Tab-separated table of C-alpha atoms and ligand atoms in Angstrom:
chain	number	residue	atom	x	y	z
A	1423	MET	CA	0.101	0.000	0.088
A	1424	ALA	CA	2.921	2.239	0.469
A	1425	ILE	CA	6.415	2.684	-0.792
A	1426	VAL	CA	9.031	2.836	2.001
A	1427	GLU	CA	12.085	4.864	0.888
A	1428	VAL	CA	15.420	5.758	2.983
A	1429	ARG	CA	17.820	7.954	1.644
A	1430	HIS	CA	21.355	8.673	2.810
A	1431	LEU	CA	20.296	7.086	6.185
A	1432	THR	CA	22.891	7.300	8.795
A	1433	LYS	CA	22.833	6.375	12.814
A	1434	LYS	CA	25.865	6.321	14.854
A	1435	PHE	CA	25.074	5.543	18.392
A	1436	GLU	CA	26.937	7.803	20.912
A	1437	GLY	CA	30.157	6.237	22.187
A	1438	ASN	CA	30.240	3.868	19.487
A	1439	ALA	CA	33.335	3.915	16.871
A	1440	THR	CA	31.333	2.675	13.891
A	1441	PHE	CA	27.899	3.588	12.182
A	1442	ALA	CA	25.032	1.165	12.799
A	1443	VAL	CA	23.549	2.355	9.445
A	1444	ASP	CA	26.018	3.873	6.938
A	1445	ASP	CA	24.698	6.358	4.610
A	1446	LEU	CA	22.086	3.724	3.271
A	1447	ASP	CA	19.794	4.094	0.513
A	1448	LEU	CA	16.641	1.632	-0.040
A	1449	ALA	CA	13.272	1.673	-1.495
A	1450	THR	CA	10.703	-0.652	-1.602
A	1451	THR	CA	8.143	-1.272	-4.788
A	1452	GLU	CA	4.189	-1.246	-3.641
A	1453	ASP	CA	3.376	-4.067	-1.859
A	1454	GLU	CA	6.558	-5.530	-1.737
A	1455	TYR	CA	7.911	-8.400	0.676
A	1456	LEU	CA	11.514	-7.080	1.195
A	1457	VAL	CA	13.939	-8.993	3.206
A	1458	LEU	CA	16.823	-7.541	5.311
A	1459	LEU	CA	19.330	-10.455	5.477
A	1460	GLY	CA	22.654	-10.186	7.185
A	1461	PRO	CA	24.908	-11.457	10.309
A	1462	SER	CA	24.358	-10.234	13.807
A	1463	GLY	CA	24.989	-6.743	14.438
A	1464	CYS	CA	25.016	-5.683	10.648
A	1465	GLY	CA	22.258	-2.937	11.681
A	1466	LYS	CA	19.072	-4.391	10.584
A	1467	THR	CA	17.148	-3.774	13.797
A	1468	THR	CA	18.448	-0.241	13.874
A	1469	LEU	CA	17.486	0.326	10.070
A	1470	LEU	CA	14.029	-1.177	11.138
A	1471	ARG	CA	13.645	1.243	14.266
A	1472	LEU	CA	14.667	4.109	12.212
A	1473	ILE	CA	11.847	3.639	9.645
A	1474	ALA	CA	9.521	2.816	12.463
A	1475	GLY	CA	10.347	6.109	14.353
A	1476	LEU	CA	11.638	4.238	17.371
A	1477	GLU	CA	15.134	5.426	16.799
A	1478	GLN	CA	15.995	9.042	15.514
A	1479	PRO	CA	18.754	9.097	12.388
A	1480	THR	CA	22.065	11.004	12.742
A	1481	SER	CA	21.243	12.129	9.238
A	1482	GLY	CA	19.245	11.481	6.475
A	1483	GLU	CA	15.608	10.837	5.142
A	1484	VAL	CA	12.837	8.414	5.854
A	1485	LEU	CA	9.827	8.321	3.394
A	1486	ILE	CA	6.520	6.354	3.758
A	1487	GLY	CA	4.212	7.033	0.766
A	1488	GLY	CA	6.456	9.644	-0.465
A	1489	GLU	CA	5.804	11.477	2.954
A	1490	PRO	CA	8.913	12.720	5.072
A	1491	MET	CA	8.700	10.854	8.397
A	1492	VAL	CA	11.450	12.094	10.148
A	1493	GLY	CA	10.708	13.615	13.356
A	1494	LEU	CA	7.063	12.061	13.528
A	1495	PRO	CA	6.601	9.996	16.350
A	1496	PRO	CA	5.876	6.500	15.794
A	1497	ARG	CA	2.311	6.342	15.917
A	1498	ALA	CA	1.757	9.054	13.328
A	1499	ARG	CA	3.440	6.731	10.758
A	1500	LYS	CA	1.205	4.138	9.411
A	1501	ILE	CA	3.432	1.141	10.290
A	1502	ALA	CA	3.124	-1.925	12.467
A	1503	MET	CA	6.062	-3.478	14.052
A	1504	VAL	CA	6.594	-7.144	15.207
A	1505	PHE	CA	9.601	-7.955	17.344
A	1506	GLN	CA	11.372	-11.039	17.782
A	1507	SER	CA	9.763	-11.388	21.563
A	1508	TYR	CA	6.046	-10.452	20.238
A	1509	ALA	CA	6.053	-8.212	23.239
A	1510	LEU	CA	2.365	-9.626	24.240
A	1511	TYR	CA	1.067	-8.631	27.547
A	1512	PRO	CA	1.146	-11.611	29.816
A	1513	HIS	CA	-1.879	-11.141	31.673
A	1514	LYS	CA	-4.254	-10.333	28.787
A	1515	THR	CA	-5.934	-12.869	26.742
A	1516	ALA	CA	-5.051	-13.023	23.149
A	1517	ARG	CA	-8.424	-11.151	22.358
A	1518	LYS	CA	-7.469	-8.245	24.711
A	1519	ASN	CA	-3.869	-8.263	23.057
A	1520	ILE	CA	-5.178	-7.668	19.599
A	1521	GLU	CA	-7.757	-5.118	20.588
A	1522	PHE	CA	-5.189	-3.033	22.614
A	1523	PRO	CA	-4.211	-0.795	19.787
A	1524	LEU	CA	-7.626	-0.188	18.790
A	1525	LYS	CA	-8.889	0.593	22.235
A	1526	ALA	CA	-5.772	2.896	22.554
A	1527	SER	CA	-6.811	4.673	19.349
A	1528	GLY	CA	-10.420	5.275	21.125
A	1529	MET	CA	-12.313	2.876	18.613
A	1530	GLU	CA	-16.137	1.871	19.722
A	1531	PRO	CA	-16.318	-1.512	21.303
A	1532	GLY	CA	-18.522	-3.040	18.623
A	1533	ASP	CA	-16.264	-1.768	15.878
A	1534	ARG	CA	-13.184	-3.158	17.939
A	1535	ALA	CA	-15.007	-6.688	18.322
A	1536	LYS	CA	-15.388	-6.962	14.649
A	1537	LYS	CA	-11.941	-5.895	13.750
A	1538	VAL	CA	-10.517	-8.364	16.241
A	1539	GLU	CA	-12.697	-11.374	14.618
A	1540	TRP	CA	-11.590	-10.220	11.245
A	1541	ALA	CA	-7.902	-10.250	12.028
A	1542	ALA	CA	-8.221	-13.617	14.003
A	1543	GLU	CA	-9.893	-15.269	11.036
A	1544	LEU	CA	-7.403	-14.213	8.671
A	1545	LEU	CA	-4.357	-15.703	10.957
A	1546	GLY	CA	-6.534	-19.087	11.977
A	1547	ILE	CA	-6.726	-18.040	15.844
A	1548	THR	CA	-10.462	-17.444	16.405
A	1549	ARG	CA	-10.484	-20.552	18.824
A	1550	LEU	CA	-7.519	-19.061	20.667
A	1551	LEU	CA	-8.993	-15.566	21.559
A	1552	ASP	CA	-9.844	-16.373	25.020
A	1553	ARG	CA	-6.419	-17.753	25.966
A	1554	ARG	CA	-3.345	-16.112	27.648
A	1555	PRO	CA	-0.165	-15.839	26.201
A	1556	ARG	CA	1.441	-18.684	28.424
A	1557	HIS	CA	-1.188	-20.983	27.151
A	1558	LEU	CA	-0.071	-20.623	23.567
A	1559	SER	CA	2.243	-22.087	21.538
A	1560	GLY	CA	5.213	-20.016	19.944
A	1561	GLY	CA	3.814	-20.309	16.809
A	1562	GLU	CA	0.316	-19.306	18.059
A	1563	ARG	CA	1.660	-16.239	20.001
A	1564	GLN	CA	3.304	-15.035	16.953
A	1565	ARG	CA	-0.084	-15.063	15.091
A	1566	VAL	CA	-1.153	-13.062	17.816
A	1567	ALA	CA	1.515	-10.567	17.446
A	1568	LEU	CA	0.651	-10.621	13.736
A	1569	ALA	CA	-3.064	-9.971	14.574
A	1570	ARG	CA	-2.379	-7.334	16.867
A	1571	ALA	CA	-0.165	-5.609	14.298
A	1572	LEU	CA	-2.796	-6.154	11.351
A	1573	VAL	CA	-5.912	-4.827	13.308
A	1574	ARG	CA	-4.295	-1.412	12.703
A	1575	GLU	CA	-4.364	-1.714	8.954
A	1576	PRO	CA	-0.875	-0.272	8.488
A	1577	ASP	CA	0.436	0.687	5.176
A	1578	VAL	CA	3.524	-1.359	6.125
A	1579	PHE	CA	4.611	-4.494	8.325
A	1580	LEU	CA	8.216	-4.376	9.903
A	1581	LEU	CA	8.925	-7.656	11.299
A	1582	ASP	CA	11.792	-8.197	12.933
A	1583	GLU	CA	13.221	-11.920	13.302
A	1584	PRO	CA	9.361	-12.861	14.111
A	1585	LEU	CA	10.398	-16.666	13.798
A	1586	SER	CA	13.487	-16.481	15.626
A	1587	ASN	CA	12.125	-18.217	18.690
A	1588	LEU	CA	10.549	-21.078	17.405
A	1589	ASP	CA	11.988	-24.524	16.566
A	1590	ALA	CA	13.135	-25.502	13.447
A	1591	LYS	CA	9.877	-27.389	12.218
A	1592	LEU	CA	7.609	-24.755	13.666
A	1593	ARG	CA	9.619	-21.958	11.620
A	1594	ALA	CA	9.229	-23.842	8.289
A	1595	THR	CA	5.106	-23.882	8.835
A	1596	ALA	CA	5.154	-20.363	10.309
A	1597	ARG	CA	7.071	-19.263	7.317
A	1598	ASP	CA	4.387	-20.842	5.072
A	1599	ASP	CA	1.626	-18.884	7.182
A	1600	LEU	CA	3.634	-15.606	6.977
A	1601	LYS	CA	3.783	-15.955	3.277
A	1602	GLN	CA	0.218	-16.882	2.762
A	1603	PHE	CA	-0.541	-14.126	5.192
A	1604	GLN	CA	1.468	-11.466	3.237
A	1605	ASP	CA	-0.083	-12.906	0.040
A	1606	ARG	CA	-3.840	-12.229	1.229
A	1607	VAL	CA	-3.101	-8.781	2.781
A	1608	GLY	CA	-0.536	-7.725	0.321
A	1609	THR	CA	0.711	-5.113	2.627
A	1610	THR	CA	4.350	-3.633	1.883
A	1611	THR	CA	6.491	-5.750	4.463
A	1612	ILE	CA	9.971	-5.291	5.405
A	1613	TYR	CA	11.178	-8.569	6.939
A	1614	VAL	CA	14.341	-8.823	8.911
A	1615	THR	CA	16.320	-12.009	9.496
A	1616	HIS	CA	19.730	-13.324	9.644
A	1617	ASP	CA	18.434	-16.768	8.229
A	1618	GLN	CA	19.233	-17.159	4.613
A	1619	VAL	CA	16.541	-20.059	4.161
A	1620	GLU	CA	13.944	-17.512	5.300
A	1621	ALA	CA	15.025	-14.958	3.534
A	1622	MET	CA	15.128	-16.928	0.137
A	1623	GLY	CA	11.802	-18.338	1.015
A	1624	LEU	CA	9.952	-15.199	1.690
A	1625	GLY	CA	11.426	-12.134	0.069
A	1626	ASP	CA	10.262	-10.737	-3.353
A	1627	ARG	CA	13.579	-9.250	-2.998
A	1628	ILE	CA	16.476	-9.632	-0.516
A	1629	ALA	CA	18.990	-6.677	0.826
A	1630	VAL	CA	21.879	-8.222	1.596
A	1631	MET	CA	23.634	-6.288	4.540
A	1632	SER	CA	27.044	-5.992	6.297
A	1633	GLU	CA	28.120	-3.168	8.654
A	1634	GLY	CA	25.500	-0.757	8.037
A	1635	ARG	CA	25.360	-0.891	4.224
A	1636	ILE	CA	23.772	-2.804	1.517
A	1637	ARG	CA	25.844	-4.968	-0.310
A	1638	GLN	CA	23.282	-6.349	-2.863
A	1639	LEU	CA	19.614	-5.702	-3.715
A	1640	GLY	CA	18.206	-8.254	-5.885
A	1641	THR	CA	15.848	-11.301	-6.137
A	1642	PRO	CA	16.541	-14.438	-4.233
A	1643	HIS	CA	17.808	-15.695	-7.659
A	1644	GLU	CA	20.025	-12.939	-8.248
A	1645	VAL	CA	21.715	-12.709	-4.887
A	1646	TYR	CA	22.440	-16.453	-5.045
A	1647	HIS	CA	23.466	-16.972	-8.705
A	1648	ASP	CA	24.864	-13.407	-9.272
A	1649	PRO	CA	26.191	-12.143	-6.144
A	1650	ALA	CA	27.647	-8.543	-6.046
A	1651	ASP	CA	30.858	-9.419	-4.371
A	1652	THR	CA	32.475	-12.086	-2.232
A	1653	PHE	CA	30.693	-11.196	1.107
A	1654	VAL	CA	27.165	-11.994	-0.669
A	1655	ALA	CA	28.657	-14.876	-2.305
A	1656	THR	CA	29.994	-16.289	0.825
A	1657	PHE	CA	26.969	-15.390	3.386
A	1658	LEU	CA	24.755	-17.062	0.959
A	1659	GLY	CA	24.282	-20.849	0.429
A	1660	SER	CA	25.194	-23.759	2.643
A	1661	PRO	CA	27.862	-24.644	2.083
A	1662	PRO	CA	28.746	-21.200	0.727
A	1663	MET	CA	30.211	-20.186	-2.511
A	1664	ASN	CA	33.832	-21.803	-3.228
A	1665	ILE	CA	36.229	-18.793	-3.774
A	1666	VAL	CA	39.656	-19.769	-5.010
A	1667	GLU	CA	42.431	-17.493	-6.005
A	1668	ARG	CA	43.930	-17.729	-9.524
A	1669	ASP	CA	46.571	-15.310	-10.816
A	1670	ASP	CA	44.993	-11.540	-10.321
A	1671	VAL	CA	41.473	-12.549	-9.978
A	1672	LEU	CA	39.263	-14.454	-7.531
A	1673	VAL	CA	37.261	-17.344	-9.025
A	1674	GLY	CA	33.970	-18.267	-7.383
A	1675	PHE	CA	31.828	-21.333	-8.067
A	1676	ARG	CA	28.794	-23.100	-6.138
A	1677	PRO	CA	29.291	-26.533	-4.517
A	1678	GLU	CA	26.485	-28.006	-6.557
A	1679	SER	CA	28.434	-26.606	-9.815
A	1680	LEU	CA	31.580	-28.863	-8.999
A	1681	LEU	CA	30.559	-32.248	-10.365
A	1682	PRO	CA	32.332	-35.382	-11.330
A	1683	LYS	CA	33.236	-35.607	-14.893
A	1684	GLY	CA	30.514	-37.465	-16.948
A	1685	VAL	CA	27.822	-36.328	-14.708
A	1686	VAL	CA	27.885	-32.793	-16.029
A	1687	GLU	CA	27.980	-31.890	-19.472
A	1688	PRO	CA	30.796	-29.361	-20.042
A	1689	ASP	CA	29.958	-26.121	-21.954
A	1690	ASP	CA	32.564	-24.354	-24.186
A	1691	ASP	CA	34.195	-22.674	-21.401
A	1692	ALA	CA	34.064	-25.830	-19.121
A	1693	VAL	CA	37.367	-26.066	-16.756
A	1694	SER	CA	38.386	-29.319	-15.772
A	1695	VAL	CA	39.529	-29.662	-12.284
A	1696	PRO	CA	41.588	-32.335	-10.369
A	1697	PHE	CA	39.814	-32.761	-7.324
A	1698	SER	CA	41.261	-34.557	-4.360
A	1699	VAL	CA	38.620	-35.428	-1.945
A	1700	HIS	CA	39.757	-35.847	1.806
A	1701	ARG	CA	36.289	-36.725	3.201
A	1702	VAL	CA	32.604	-37.104	2.672
A	1703	GLU	CA	29.803	-36.166	4.773
A	1704	ASN	CA	26.428	-37.849	3.734
A	1705	LEU	CA	23.325	-36.073	4.418
A	1706	GLY	CA	20.804	-38.018	3.076
A	1707	SER	CA	19.545	-35.860	0.317
A	1708	GLU	CA	22.900	-34.892	-0.547
A	1709	ARG	CA	26.817	-35.714	0.015
A	1710	HIS	CA	29.531	-32.902	0.742
A	1711	LEU	CA	33.037	-33.715	-0.623
A	1712	VAL	CA	35.400	-31.755	1.007
A	1713	GLY	CA	38.918	-31.793	-0.476
A	1714	THR	CA	41.357	-29.449	-2.614
A	1715	VAL	CA	41.639	-28.541	-6.251
A	1716	SER	CA	44.696	-28.422	-7.860
A	1717	GLY	CA	44.118	-26.952	-11.607
A	1718	ILE	CA	42.534	-23.744	-10.252
A	1719	GLY	CA	43.585	-22.135	-6.926
A	1720	ALA	CA	46.098	-24.693	-6.074
A	1721	ASP	CA	45.561	-26.465	-2.648
A	1722	THR	CA	42.450	-24.441	-1.999
A	1723	ARG	CA	40.037	-26.453	0.386
A	1724	VAL	CA	36.486	-26.538	-1.215
A	1725	ILE	CA	33.361	-28.291	-1.233
A	1726	ALA	CA	31.365	-30.081	-4.078
A	1727	MET	CA	27.775	-31.059	-3.427
A	1728	LEU	CA	26.369	-34.027	-4.889
A	1729	PRO	CA	22.516	-34.428	-4.813
A	1730	SER	CA	21.621	-38.289	-3.451
A	1731	THR	CA	20.485	-38.835	-7.367
A	1732	VAL	CA	23.919	-38.955	-8.213
A	1733	SER	CA	25.550	-42.159	-7.146
A	1734	VAL	CA	29.067	-42.308	-8.310
A	1735	GLU	CA	31.804	-43.547	-6.301
A	1736	VAL	CA	34.295	-41.053	-5.021
A	1737	PRO	CA	37.503	-42.482	-3.552
A	1738	VAL	CA	38.765	-40.430	-0.510
A	1739	ASP	CA	42.210	-39.259	-0.767
A	1740	GLU	CA	42.639	-39.939	-4.630
A	1741	THR	CA	42.242	-37.339	-7.333
A	1742	ALA	CA	39.450	-37.441	-9.571
A	1743	GLU	CA	38.521	-35.338	-12.734
A	1744	PHE	CA	35.771	-32.946	-11.727
A	1745	VAL	CA	34.360	-30.415	-13.917
A	1746	ILE	CA	32.893	-26.778	-13.702
A	1747	ARG	CA	30.865	-25.262	-16.432
A	1748	GLY	CA	31.753	-22.059	-17.561
A	1749	ALA	CA	28.368	-20.612	-17.149
A	1750	ASP	CA	28.664	-21.265	-13.558
A	1751	LEU	CA	32.087	-19.473	-12.856
A	1752	ARG	CA	31.850	-16.061	-11.104
A	1753	PHE	CA	34.764	-13.901	-10.975
A	1754	PHE	CA	35.952	-11.315	-8.393
A	1755	ASP	CA	38.374	-8.476	-7.877
A	1756	LYS	CA	41.314	-9.831	-5.460
A	1757	ASP	CA	41.428	-6.260	-4.011
A	1758	THR	CA	38.116	-5.010	-3.590
A	1759	GLY	CA	36.131	-8.457	-3.545
A	1760	GLY	CA	33.651	-6.976	-6.042
A	1761	ARG	CA	32.134	-8.709	-9.418
A	1762	THR	CA	34.571	-8.508	-12.513
A	1763	ALA	CA	34.104	-9.187	-15.812
A	1764	ARG	CA	34.057	-13.014	-16.657
A	1765	ARG	CA	37.162	-14.268	-18.314
A	1766	ARG	CA	38.658	-17.764	-19.757
A	1767	LEU	CA	40.442	-19.938	-17.675
B	2341	ADP	P1	21.370	-6.340	13.921
B	2341	ADP	O1	20.090	-6.378	14.065
B	2341	ADP	O2	21.651	-6.652	12.396
B	2341	ADP	O3	21.884	-7.342	14.637
B	2341	ADP	P2	21.656	-3.846	15.355
B	2341	ADP	O4	20.916	-2.998	14.443
B	2341	ADP	O5	20.742	-4.559	16.667
B	2341	ADP	O6	22.125	-4.976	14.435
B	2341	ADP	O7	23.107	-3.269	15.693
B	2341	ADP	C1	24.042	-2.622	14.906
B	2341	ADP	C2	25.211	-1.930	15.719
B	2341	ADP	O8	24.634	-1.116	16.463
B	2341	ADP	C3	25.738	-2.781	16.443
B	2341	ADP	O9	27.466	-2.881	16.457
B	2341	ADP	C4	25.291	-3.023	18.036
B	2341	ADP	O10	25.993	-2.872	18.900
B	2341	ADP	C5	24.912	-1.508	17.760
B	2341	ADP	N1	23.836	-1.005	18.590
B	2341	ADP	C6	22.479	-1.035	18.439
B	2341	ADP	N2	21.743	-0.405	19.233
B	2341	ADP	C7	22.463	0.123	19.898
B	2341	ADP	C8	21.950	1.162	20.962
B	2341	ADP	N3	21.045	1.452	21.305
B	2341	ADP	N4	23.295	1.683	21.502
B	2341	ADP	C9	24.433	1.504	21.126
B	2341	ADP	N5	24.749	0.692	20.402
B	2341	ADP	C10	23.746	0.000	19.519
B	2342	MG	MG1	18.547	-7.526	15.285
C-alpha cells in the first residue's frame, strides 16, 4: 500500500566508533515483501527502528508513501512492527492483546470486536482468542502478535526476526503461514532475518547487509546466482560459494557446480578440475565432498555437493577429474572483492 524509502540514512550511536547504519539508500516497491538479511550486528534492527520512528537518525531521510517521516513519532506513521519477542501482555487474553491498539486509538467496542474477529479469522486463531499468552505455543503467540499488528491496518509491516524463537520445524510452517498471510493482505512488508533460508523463501527481493550498508539488493535468484561481491557470495548458500585464487582474480563457484566428469555436460568454457577428496559427509539428500582442487586455486579447500541422485563412487584421498561449467564460474576482484568481468580460464 505504500512505498518505503530511505535516503542517505545514517545512525551512529553515542560512544560507538562505527556507524550502525551507514549512508544507506533503499526503496521498496508497492506491496513488496522485502527481506533485510545479514549477520548479527550489521544494523538490521536499527534500520527497522529508524523506519518505525523508534530511533532518530543521525542524518538522512525516511519516506513512507512519499511523505517525509523524520521527526514524526511512531504512532503518526502508518506502520506496525512485530518484534522478535512479540511483546504480548502476559496477563491479557489474546483477544485483549489484539484489541489493545484499537482501544488506545479510541475505537468503539463494537467496531473493535469486529476488527479482532476479522484479524483472528485471517490468521486462523479464532478459537484461541480467550487464552493468555502462556497457554499458547510459540507459533500461536506469533500469530497473535501479527493479528495485533494487522488490526491497525498499517500501510507497512516491519517484522524483526519474528520466527527466531520457534524451533526449526515450527519455523518452516510459520514461514508458510507468513507468506500466505502476506499474499492475502498484500501490505508492503520489511522482514528482518539473519537466516538465509527464510530470506530466500519469503522475499520478493533481498537486501544483503553488512556493517550498516547494503551490499546487494536483488531477487533471491539474483543474490544467489549473481552475487555482487565475495561477501554476498559466501554469506548465501550452505555450504557457501567456493572462492579460489587464480593469478590476479578470485574465482567463485557453488558447491553444486563442481561435479564429477561425466555427470555434468561441459560447455565451451568448462574447466576441468583435478579434485582430491579428503572427507565425505553424507547428509541423506546430498553428499558434501570436502577436498582440495589443483587446477585452479592450487590447494584451496573447496566443497562439492552431489545430490543423492548422483550415485558415483568418490574415492577418498585420490584425485578424480571434476568439471565446472564456464557458465557457473563467477569472477571477483582480488583487492575489492567486487564482481569483475568473466574471463577464460
Ligand atoms: P542487527 O539487528 O543486524 O543484529 P543492530 O541494528 O541491533 O544489528 O546493531 C547494529 C550495531 O549498532 C551493533 O554494533 C550494535 O552493537 C549497535 N547498537 C544497536 N543498538 C544500540 C544502542 N541502543 N546503543 C548503542 N549501540 C547500539
Ligand atoms: Mg537485530
